Amino acid sequence: MTGDKQVKVRAEHLTLAFGGTRALTDVSVDIRDEEILAIIGPNGAGKTCILNCINGFYKPQKGEIFFDGRRITRMRPDKIAQLGIARTFQNIELYTGLSTLDNIMAARHVLMKQNFLSSAIYFGPAHREEIRHRRVVEEIIDFLEIEPIRKRVVGTLPYGMRKRVELGRALALEPKVLLLDEPMAGMNLEEKEDIARFIVDIFEGQGATYPDTPVLRDGVNCIVLVEHDMGVVMDLADRIVVLDFGKKIAEGTPEEVRNNPQVIAAYLGEEKKPEVRSG
């Protein structure tokens, strides 16, 4: 039963406003272990705002956020990342002047234990630690099938490849919760199918294929997906939360959400009326 699954992240009564504009109004969401949660809604519904609150980019005026029972509402984004919440962005946020390898490796610095001095000397523990981290990065590159572009400067890559690199950087943080903000936006059908396959493989874990890389071996079995492609959402999601004008209007299984009159009204602009036949 979905209700029996452990809650990893709990957002309670979030209210977020920019000036006089309300982006979120009293929104509560549970993100549970062992499921893919989709957050959907029309443009401007507040989907990205929820992710920004969870990973610390935005501070809600009201409400609280808890991760594994620990309050993280006012915590800095880097501290939240260290706890195990990673994300991708609707607008790609990469170091465009660095290579694919360096972009993914940059995420590993959050996990490095050696101090600045020992890293500068670069021998002994610091050297061994970097080798371990680089091995993980190479495994992620292999998993995402981006080996041919590992040395390419990210700014020269096509859009779909940059999306993969950003996903790789999020994986490099070894997250317990993975927030994906429109990972397939702007992609063609083939690219969407590839990303959908990667999401499923990340969720399920790859077992013996990557025995020395826990994030790939065990997977990330708590994923939040913000996505406009309803075909993808219905195929991937275990549960769906629907927002409209910053308010939660529905929550349930894909089938329940598909047939919800409020959801239909939000997407179509009006409720579907029965056809009137003359005669």
CSV table of C-alpha atoms in Angstrom, one decimal:
chain,number,residue,atom,x,y,z
A,1,MET,CA,0.0,0.0,0.0
A,2,THR,CA,1.3,3.4,-1.0
A,3,GLY,CA,0.2,4.9,2.4
A,4,ASP,CA,2.5,2.5,4.3
A,5,LYS,CA,5.6,3.7,2.6
A,6,GLN,CA,8.1,5.8,4.6
A,7,VAL,CA,7.8,9.6,4.1
A,8,LYS,CA,11.3,10.9,3.1
A,9,VAL,CA,10.3,14.6,2.7
A,10,ARG,CA,7.3,16.2,4.2
A,11,ALA,CA,6.2,19.7,3.1
A,12,GLU,CA,3.5,21.2,5.3
A,13,HIS,CA,1.3,24.1,4.5
A,14,LEU,CA,3.8,25.9,2.2
A,15,THR,CA,3.0,29.5,1.3
A,16,LEU,CA,5.3,31.4,-0.9
A,17,ALA,CA,4.8,34.9,-2.3
A,18,PHE,CA,6.8,37.3,-4.4
A,19,GLY,CA,5.5,40.8,-3.7
A,20,GLY,CA,1.8,40.6,-4.0
A,21,THR,CA,1.9,37.4,-6.1
A,22,ARG,CA,1.2,34.1,-4.4
A,23,ALA,CA,3.2,31.3,-6.0
A,24,LEU,CA,2.1,28.7,-3.4
A,25,THR,CA,-0.8,28.7,-1.0
A,26,ASP,CA,-1.1,26.3,1.9
A,27,VAL,CA,0.4,23.4,-0.1
A,28,SER,CA,1.3,20.1,1.7
A,29,VAL,CA,3.1,17.2,-0.1
A,30,ASP,CA,4.5,14.0,1.2
A,31,ILE,CA,7.4,12.5,-0.8
A,32,ARG,CA,7.6,8.8,0.0
A,33,ASP,CA,10.2,6.1,-0.3
A,34,GLU,CA,10.0,3.5,-3.1
A,35,GLU,CA,7.9,5.6,-5.4
A,36,ILE,CA,8.1,8.1,-8.3
A,37,LEU,CA,6.0,11.1,-7.4
A,38,ALA,CA,5.0,13.4,-10.3
A,39,ILE,CA,4.0,17.0,-9.7
A,40,ILE,CA,2.0,18.4,-12.6
A,41,GLY,CA,-0.1,21.4,-13.5
A,42,PRO,CA,-0.4,24.2,-16.1
A,43,ASN,CA,2.4,26.7,-16.6
A,44,GLY,CA,2.8,29.0,-13.5
A,45,ALA,CA,1.1,26.5,-11.2
A,46,GLY,CA,4.0,26.5,-8.7
A,47,LYS,CA,5.6,23.2,-9.6
A,48,THR,CA,9.2,24.4,-9.7
A,49,CYS,CA,8.5,26.6,-6.6
A,50,ILE,CA,7.9,23.5,-4.6
A,51,LEU,CA,11.3,22.0,-5.7
A,52,ASN,CA,13.0,25.3,-5.0
A,53,CYS,CA,11.6,25.3,-1.4
A,54,ILE,CA,12.6,21.7,-0.8
A,55,ASN,CA,16.2,22.2,-1.9
A,56,GLY,CA,16.6,25.6,-0.1
A,57,PHE,CA,16.6,28.0,-3.1
A,58,TYR,CA,13.4,29.6,-1.8
A,59,LYS,CA,12.4,30.2,1.8
A,60,PRO,CA,8.6,29.9,2.2
A,61,GLN,CA,6.9,32.7,4.2
A,62,LYS,CA,4.8,30.0,5.9
A,63,GLY,CA,5.0,26.2,6.4
A,64,GLU,CA,7.7,23.7,7.2
A,65,ILE,CA,9.8,21.1,5.4
A,66,PHE,CA,11.2,18.0,6.9
A,67,PHE,CA,13.7,15.4,5.5
A,68,ASP,CA,13.8,12.1,7.4
A,69,GLY,CA,12.1,13.9,10.3
A,70,ARG,CA,14.7,16.7,10.4
A,71,ARG,CA,13.5,20.3,9.8
A,72,ILE,CA,15.3,21.8,6.8
A,73,THR,CA,13.0,24.8,6.0
A,74,ARG,CA,15.7,27.5,6.5
A,75,MET,CA,18.7,25.4,5.6
A,76,ARG,CA,21.2,26.4,2.9
A,77,PRO,CA,21.1,24.6,-0.5
A,78,ASP,CA,24.6,23.2,-0.1
A,79,LYS,CA,23.7,21.7,3.3
A,80,ILE,CA,20.5,20.2,2.0
A,81,ALA,CA,22.6,18.6,-0.9
A,82,GLN,CA,25.0,17.2,1.7
A,83,LEU,CA,22.0,15.6,3.5
A,84,GLY,CA,21.0,13.7,0.3
A,85,ILE,CA,18.6,15.8,-1.8
A,86,ALA,CA,19.8,16.5,-5.3
A,87,ARG,CA,18.1,18.0,-8.3
A,88,THR,CA,18.2,19.0,-11.9
A,89,PHE,CA,16.9,22.3,-13.3
A,90,GLN,CA,14.3,23.4,-15.8
A,91,ASN,CA,16.9,25.7,-17.3
A,92,ILE,CA,20.2,23.8,-17.5
A,93,GLU,CA,22.6,25.0,-14.8
A,94,LEU,CA,26.1,23.6,-15.8
A,95,TYR,CA,29.6,25.1,-16.0
A,96,THR,CA,29.5,25.7,-19.7
A,97,GLY,CA,33.3,26.2,-19.9
A,98,LEU,CA,34.2,22.9,-18.3
A,99,SER,CA,34.1,19.4,-19.8
A,100,THR,CA,31.4,16.8,-19.1
A,101,LEU,CA,33.8,14.9,-16.8
A,102,ASP,CA,34.7,18.1,-14.8
A,103,ASN,CA,31.0,19.1,-14.4
A,104,ILE,CA,30.1,15.8,-12.9
A,105,MET,CA,33.3,15.7,-10.8
A,106,ALA,CA,32.4,19.1,-9.4
A,107,ALA,CA,29.4,17.6,-7.6
A,108,ARG,CA,31.6,15.2,-5.8
A,109,HIS,CA,33.4,17.9,-3.9
A,110,VAL,CA,30.4,18.1,-1.6
A,111,LEU,CA,31.3,14.6,-0.5
A,112,MET,CA,35.1,15.0,-0.2
A,113,LYS,CA,36.6,14.7,3.3
A,114,GLN,CA,40.1,16.0,2.8
A,115,ASN,CA,40.8,19.6,3.7
A,116,PHE,CA,42.3,22.3,1.4
A,117,LEU,CA,45.9,21.8,2.6
A,118,SER,CA,46.0,18.0,2.1
A,119,SER,CA,44.3,18.4,-1.3
A,120,ALA,CA,46.8,21.0,-2.4
A,121,ILE,CA,49.7,18.7,-1.5
A,122,TYR,CA,47.9,16.0,-3.4
A,123,PHE,CA,49.4,12.8,-2.2
A,124,GLY,CA,48.4,10.1,0.3
A,125,PRO,CA,44.8,10.3,1.5
A,126,ALA,CA,43.8,13.2,-0.8
A,127,HIS,CA,45.1,11.4,-3.9
A,128,ARG,CA,43.4,8.1,-3.0
A,129,GLU,CA,40.1,10.0,-2.3
A,130,GLU,CA,40.2,11.7,-5.7
A,131,ILE,CA,40.8,8.4,-7.4
A,132,ARG,CA,37.7,6.9,-5.7
A,133,HIS,CA,35.5,9.9,-6.6
A,134,ARG,CA,36.8,9.8,-10.2
A,135,ARG,CA,35.9,6.1,-10.5
A,136,VAL,CA,32.3,6.9,-9.5
A,137,VAL,CA,32.1,9.7,-12.0
A,138,GLU,CA,33.4,7.4,-14.8
A,139,GLU,CA,30.7,4.8,-13.8
A,140,ILE,CA,28.0,7.5,-14.0
A,141,ILE,CA,29.3,8.5,-17.5
A,142,ASP,CA,29.2,4.9,-18.6
A,143,PHE,CA,25.6,4.4,-17.2
A,144,LEU,CA,24.3,7.6,-19.0
A,145,GLU,CA,26.0,6.5,-22.2
A,146,ILE,CA,28.0,9.8,-22.6
A,147,GLU,CA,31.5,8.3,-22.9
A,148,PRO,CA,32.0,9.9,-26.3
A,149,ILE,CA,31.5,13.4,-24.8
A,150,ARG,CA,33.4,12.9,-21.5
A,151,LYS,CA,36.1,15.4,-22.6
A,152,ARG,CA,33.9,17.8,-24.6
A,153,VAL,CA,33.3,21.3,-23.3
A,154,VAL,CA,29.6,21.3,-22.1
A,155,GLY,CA,28.8,24.6,-23.8
A,156,THR,CA,29.4,23.0,-27.2
A,157,LEU,CA,27.1,20.1,-26.6
A,158,PRO,CA,23.6,19.7,-28.0
A,159,TYR,CA,20.7,20.3,-25.6
A,160,GLY,CA,19.8,16.7,-25.1
A,161,MET,CA,23.4,15.8,-24.1
A,162,ARG,CA,23.6,18.7,-21.7
A,163,LYS,CA,20.4,17.4,-20.0
A,164,ARG,CA,22.2,14.0,-19.5
A,165,VAL,CA,25.2,15.7,-18.0
A,166,GLU,CA,23.0,17.6,-15.6
A,167,LEU,CA,21.4,14.3,-14.6
A,168,GLY,CA,24.8,12.8,-14.1
A,169,ARG,CA,25.8,15.7,-11.9
A,170,ALA,CA,22.8,15.1,-9.7
A,171,LEU,CA,23.6,11.4,-9.4
A,172,ALA,CA,27.2,12.2,-8.4
A,173,LEU,CA,25.8,13.7,-5.2
A,174,GLU,CA,24.6,10.1,-4.3
A,175,PRO,CA,21.1,11.4,-3.4
A,176,LYS,CA,18.5,9.8,-1.2
A,177,VAL,CA,15.9,11.9,-2.9
A,178,LEU,CA,16.2,13.0,-6.6
A,179,LEU,CA,14.2,16.1,-7.8
A,180,LEU,CA,13.9,16.3,-11.6
A,181,ASP,CA,12.5,19.5,-12.9
A,182,GLU,CA,11.3,19.0,-16.5
A,183,PRO,CA,14.1,16.6,-17.5
A,184,MET,CA,12.6,16.1,-20.9
A,185,ALA,CA,11.6,19.6,-21.8
A,186,GLY,CA,12.5,20.5,-25.4
A,187,MET,CA,13.5,17.0,-26.4
A,188,ASN,CA,12.5,14.9,-29.4
A,189,LEU,CA,10.8,11.6,-28.9
A,190,GLU,CA,14.0,9.5,-29.0
A,191,GLU,CA,15.7,11.7,-26.4
A,192,LYS,CA,12.6,11.5,-24.2
A,193,GLU,CA,12.6,7.7,-24.4
A,194,ASP,CA,16.3,7.7,-23.4
A,195,ILE,CA,15.7,9.9,-20.3
A,196,ALA,CA,12.6,7.9,-19.3
A,197,ARG,CA,14.7,4.7,-19.5
A,198,PHE,CA,17.4,6.3,-17.3
A,199,ILE,CA,14.9,7.4,-14.7
A,200,VAL,CA,13.5,3.9,-14.5
A,201,ASP,CA,17.0,2.4,-14.2
A,202,ILE,CA,18.0,4.9,-11.6
A,203,PHE,CA,14.9,4.1,-9.6
A,204,GLU,CA,15.3,0.4,-9.8
A,205,GLY,CA,19.1,0.3,-9.4
A,206,GLN,CA,21.5,-1.7,-11.5
A,207,GLY,CA,22.7,-4.2,-9.0
A,208,ALA,CA,25.8,-6.2,-10.1
A,209,THR,CA,26.4,-4.0,-13.2
A,210,TYR,CA,27.9,-1.3,-11.0
A,211,PRO,CA,28.8,-3.2,-7.7
A,212,ASP,CA,31.2,-0.5,-6.4
A,213,THR,CA,29.0,2.6,-7.1
A,214,PRO,CA,26.1,2.6,-4.5
A,215,VAL,CA,24.0,5.3,-6.3
A,216,LEU,CA,23.9,3.1,-9.4
A,217,ARG,CA,24.0,-0.3,-7.7
A,218,ASP,CA,21.1,0.4,-5.2
A,219,GLY,CA,19.4,3.2,-7.2
A,220,VAL,CA,17.5,6.2,-5.9
A,221,ASN,CA,14.1,4.9,-5.0
A,222,CYS,CA,12.6,8.3,-4.1
A,223,ILE,CA,12.2,10.5,-7.2
A,224,VAL,CA,10.1,13.6,-7.8
A,225,LEU,CA,9.3,14.3,-11.4
A,226,VAL,CA,8.0,17.7,-12.7
A,227,GLU,CA,7.0,17.1,-16.3
A,228,HIS,CA,4.5,18.4,-18.9
A,229,ASP,CA,4.4,15.3,-21.0
A,230,MET,CA,1.4,13.5,-19.7
A,231,GLY,CA,2.2,10.3,-21.5
A,232,VAL,CA,5.5,10.1,-19.7
A,233,VAL,CA,3.9,11.0,-16.3
A,234,MET,CA,1.2,8.4,-16.6
A,235,ASP,CA,3.8,5.7,-17.6
A,236,LEU,CA,6.4,6.5,-14.9
A,237,ALA,CA,4.6,7.9,-11.8
A,238,ASP,CA,3.2,5.9,-8.9
A,239,ARG,CA,1.4,8.9,-7.5
A,240,ILE,CA,0.6,12.4,-8.9
A,241,VAL,CA,0.1,15.7,-7.2
A,242,VAL,CA,-1.7,18.4,-9.3
A,243,LEU,CA,-1.2,22.1,-8.7
A,244,ASP,CA,-3.2,25.0,-10.2
A,245,PHE,CA,-2.5,28.7,-9.4
A,246,GLY,CA,-0.3,27.7,-6.5
A,247,LYS,CA,-2.9,25.4,-4.8
A,248,LYS,CA,-3.0,21.6,-4.7
A,249,ILE,CA,-6.2,20.5,-6.4
A,250,ALA,CA,-5.7,16.8,-6.6
A,251,GLU,CA,-3.6,13.9,-5.5
A,252,GLY,CA,-3.7,10.2,-6.3
A,253,THR,CA,-2.8,7.4,-8.7
A,254,PRO,CA,-2.4,8.2,-12.4
A,255,GLU,CA,-5.9,6.7,-13.1
A,256,GLU,CA,-7.5,8.7,-10.3
A,257,VAL,CA,-5.9,12.0,-11.5
A,258,ARG,CA,-6.7,11.3,-15.1
A,259,ASN,CA,-10.4,11.1,-14.3
A,260,ASN,CA,-10.5,14.0,-11.8
A,261,PRO,CA,-13.0,16.8,-13.0
A,262,GLN,CA,-10.8,19.5,-11.3
A,263,VAL,CA,-7.8,18.3,-13.2
A,264,ILE,CA,-9.7,18.3,-16.4
A,265,ALA,CA,-10.9,21.8,-15.8
A,266,ALA,CA,-7.4,23.1,-14.9
A,267,TYR,CA,-6.0,21.8,-18.2
A,268,LEU,CA,-8.9,22.5,-20.5
A,269,GLY,CA,-10.0,25.8,-18.9
A,270,GLU,CA,-13.5,24.5,-18.2
A,271,GLU,CA,-15.2,21.4,-17.1
A,272,LYS,CA,-16.2,19.0,-19.9
A,273,LYS,CA,-20.0,19.3,-20.4
A,274,PRO,CA,-22.1,16.5,-21.7
A,275,GLU,CA,-22.9,16.7,-25.4
A,276,VAL,CA,-26.4,17.9,-26.1
A,277,ARG,CA,-28.1,16.2,-29.0
A,278,SER,CA,-31.0,17.7,-30.9
A,279,GLY,CA,-34.1,15.7,-31.8
